[in-house]
C-alpha positions as CSV (number, residue, x, y, z in Angstrom):
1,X,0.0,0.0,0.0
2,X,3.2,2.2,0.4
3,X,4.4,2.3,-2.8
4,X,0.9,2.7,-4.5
5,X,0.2,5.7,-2.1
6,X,3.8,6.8,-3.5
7,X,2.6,6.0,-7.0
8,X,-0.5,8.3,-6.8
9,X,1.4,11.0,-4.7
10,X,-1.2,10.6,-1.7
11,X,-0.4,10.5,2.0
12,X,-0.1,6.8,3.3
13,X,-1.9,5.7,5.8
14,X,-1.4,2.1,7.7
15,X,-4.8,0.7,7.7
16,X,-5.8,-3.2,9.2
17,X,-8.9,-3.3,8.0
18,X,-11.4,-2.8,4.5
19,X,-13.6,-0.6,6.6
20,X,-10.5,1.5,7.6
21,X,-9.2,1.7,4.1
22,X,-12.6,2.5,3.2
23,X,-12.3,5.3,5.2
24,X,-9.1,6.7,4.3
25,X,-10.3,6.5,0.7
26,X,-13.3,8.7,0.8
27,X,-11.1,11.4,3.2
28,X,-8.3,11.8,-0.1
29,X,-8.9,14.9,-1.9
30,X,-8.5,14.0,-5.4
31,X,-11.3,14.4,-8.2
32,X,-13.4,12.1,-8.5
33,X,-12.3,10.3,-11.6
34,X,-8.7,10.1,-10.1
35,X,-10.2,8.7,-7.3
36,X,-12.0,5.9,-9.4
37,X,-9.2,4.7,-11.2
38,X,-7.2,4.6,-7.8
39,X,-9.8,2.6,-5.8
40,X,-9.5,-0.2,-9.2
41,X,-5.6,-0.2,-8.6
42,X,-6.2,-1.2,-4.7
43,X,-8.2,-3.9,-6.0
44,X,-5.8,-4.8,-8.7
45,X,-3.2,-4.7,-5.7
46,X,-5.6,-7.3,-3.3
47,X,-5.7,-9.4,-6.7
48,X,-2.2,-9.4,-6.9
49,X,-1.4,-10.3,-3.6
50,X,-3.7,-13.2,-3.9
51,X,-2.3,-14.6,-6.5
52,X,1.0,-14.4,-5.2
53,X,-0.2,-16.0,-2.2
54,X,-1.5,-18.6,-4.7
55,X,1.5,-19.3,-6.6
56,X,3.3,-19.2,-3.5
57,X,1.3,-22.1,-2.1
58,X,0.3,-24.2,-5.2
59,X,3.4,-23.5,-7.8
60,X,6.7,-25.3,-7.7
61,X,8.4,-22.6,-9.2
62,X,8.8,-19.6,-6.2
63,X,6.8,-16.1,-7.3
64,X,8.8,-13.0,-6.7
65,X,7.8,-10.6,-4.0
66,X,9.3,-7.9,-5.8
67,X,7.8,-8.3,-8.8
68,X,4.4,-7.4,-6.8
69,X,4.1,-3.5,-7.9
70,X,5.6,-3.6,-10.7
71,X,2.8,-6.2,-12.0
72,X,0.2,-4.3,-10.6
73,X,1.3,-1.3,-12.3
74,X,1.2,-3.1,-15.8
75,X,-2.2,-4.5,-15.0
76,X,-3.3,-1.6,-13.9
77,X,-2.2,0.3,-16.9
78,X,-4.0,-2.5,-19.1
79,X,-6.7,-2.5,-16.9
80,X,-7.9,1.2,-17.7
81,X,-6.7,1.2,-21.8
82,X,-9.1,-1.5,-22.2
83,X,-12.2,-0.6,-19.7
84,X,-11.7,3.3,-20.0
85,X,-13.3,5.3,-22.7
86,X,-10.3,8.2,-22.2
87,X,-7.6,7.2,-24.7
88,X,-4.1,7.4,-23.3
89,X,-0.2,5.6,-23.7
90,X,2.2,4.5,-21.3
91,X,4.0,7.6,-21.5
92,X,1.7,9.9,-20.5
Protein backbone atom coordinates (compact mmCIF):
# COMPACT_ATOMS: atom_id res chain seq x y z
CA UNK A 1 0.00 0.00 0.00
CA UNK A 2 3.22 2.23 0.43
CA UNK A 3 4.36 2.28 -2.79
CA UNK A 4 0.92 2.70 -4.46
CA UNK A 5 0.19 5.68 -2.09
CA UNK A 6 3.76 6.85 -3.47
CA UNK A 7 2.62 5.96 -7.03
CA UNK A 8 -0.49 8.34 -6.77
CA UNK A 9 1.44 11.00 -4.73
CA UNK A 10 -1.23 10.58 -1.68
CA UNK A 11 -0.39 10.45 1.95
CA UNK A 12 -0.10 6.81 3.30
CA UNK A 13 -1.86 5.73 5.77
CA UNK A 14 -1.36 2.10 7.74
CA UNK A 15 -4.79 0.74 7.70
CA UNK A 16 -5.75 -3.16 9.20
CA UNK A 17 -8.90 -3.33 7.97
CA UNK A 18 -11.39 -2.77 4.47
CA UNK A 19 -13.55 -0.56 6.57
CA UNK A 20 -10.47 1.52 7.62
CA UNK A 21 -9.24 1.73 4.10
CA UNK A 22 -12.56 2.53 3.16
CA UNK A 23 -12.32 5.33 5.16
CA UNK A 24 -9.06 6.67 4.32
CA UNK A 25 -10.26 6.52 0.74
CA UNK A 26 -13.27 8.70 0.75
CA UNK A 27 -11.15 11.44 3.22
CA UNK A 28 -8.28 11.77 -0.11
CA UNK A 29 -8.94 14.86 -1.87
CA UNK A 30 -8.54 14.01 -5.36
CA UNK A 31 -11.32 14.41 -8.18
CA UNK A 32 -13.37 12.09 -8.47
CA UNK A 33 -12.30 10.34 -11.59
CA UNK A 34 -8.72 10.15 -10.09
CA UNK A 35 -10.22 8.69 -7.33
CA UNK A 36 -11.96 5.93 -9.36
CA UNK A 37 -9.24 4.67 -11.16
CA UNK A 38 -7.22 4.64 -7.75
CA UNK A 39 -9.78 2.58 -5.77
CA UNK A 40 -9.49 -0.21 -9.19
CA UNK A 41 -5.61 -0.18 -8.58
CA UNK A 42 -6.22 -1.20 -4.75
CA UNK A 43 -8.20 -3.93 -5.97
CA UNK A 44 -5.77 -4.83 -8.68
CA UNK A 45 -3.23 -4.71 -5.67
CA UNK A 46 -5.56 -7.28 -3.28
CA UNK A 47 -5.66 -9.41 -6.73
CA UNK A 48 -2.20 -9.37 -6.93
CA UNK A 49 -1.43 -10.25 -3.55
CA UNK A 50 -3.73 -13.18 -3.88
CA UNK A 51 -2.30 -14.56 -6.51
CA UNK A 52 1.04 -14.41 -5.15
CA UNK A 53 -0.18 -15.97 -2.17
CA UNK A 54 -1.46 -18.60 -4.71
CA UNK A 55 1.50 -19.35 -6.65
CA UNK A 56 3.35 -19.16 -3.48
CA UNK A 57 1.33 -22.13 -2.09
CA UNK A 58 0.27 -24.17 -5.18
CA UNK A 59 3.40 -23.50 -7.79
CA UNK A 60 6.75 -25.30 -7.74
CA UNK A 61 8.41 -22.62 -9.18
CA UNK A 62 8.77 -19.62 -6.18
CA UNK A 63 6.78 -16.08 -7.25
CA UNK A 64 8.84 -13.03 -6.71
CA UNK A 65 7.84 -10.56 -4.03
CA UNK A 66 9.31 -7.87 -5.82
CA UNK A 67 7.82 -8.26 -8.75
CA UNK A 68 4.35 -7.44 -6.83
CA UNK A 69 4.09 -3.54 -7.87
CA UNK A 70 5.58 -3.58 -10.69
CA UNK A 71 2.83 -6.16 -12.01
CA UNK A 72 0.19 -4.31 -10.58
CA UNK A 73 1.34 -1.34 -12.28
CA UNK A 74 1.20 -3.08 -15.85
CA UNK A 75 -2.23 -4.50 -14.96
CA UNK A 76 -3.30 -1.63 -13.85
CA UNK A 77 -2.23 0.27 -16.93
CA UNK A 78 -3.96 -2.48 -19.11
CA UNK A 79 -6.69 -2.49 -16.86
CA UNK A 80 -7.90 1.19 -17.68
CA UNK A 81 -6.70 1.23 -21.75
CA UNK A 82 -9.10 -1.53 -22.25
CA UNK A 83 -12.23 -0.56 -19.68
CA UNK A 84 -11.73 3.29 -19.96
CA UNK A 85 -13.33 5.29 -22.71
CA UNK A 86 -10.26 8.16 -22.23
CA UNK A 87 -7.61 7.22 -24.65
CA UNK A 88 -4.13 7.40 -23.25
CA UNK A 89 -0.19 5.63 -23.72
CA UNK A 90 2.18 4.55 -21.28
CA UNK A 91 3.96 7.64 -21.48
CA UNK A 92 1.73 9.91 -20.46
Amino acid sequence: MRKVSSWWNVDYTDVSSYEEWRVWLVSIRIPNKLKSMMEGVFYGLWWSIWNFRNKLLFDNKTPKKALIFDNLVSLSFNWCKYRCKASFKWDD
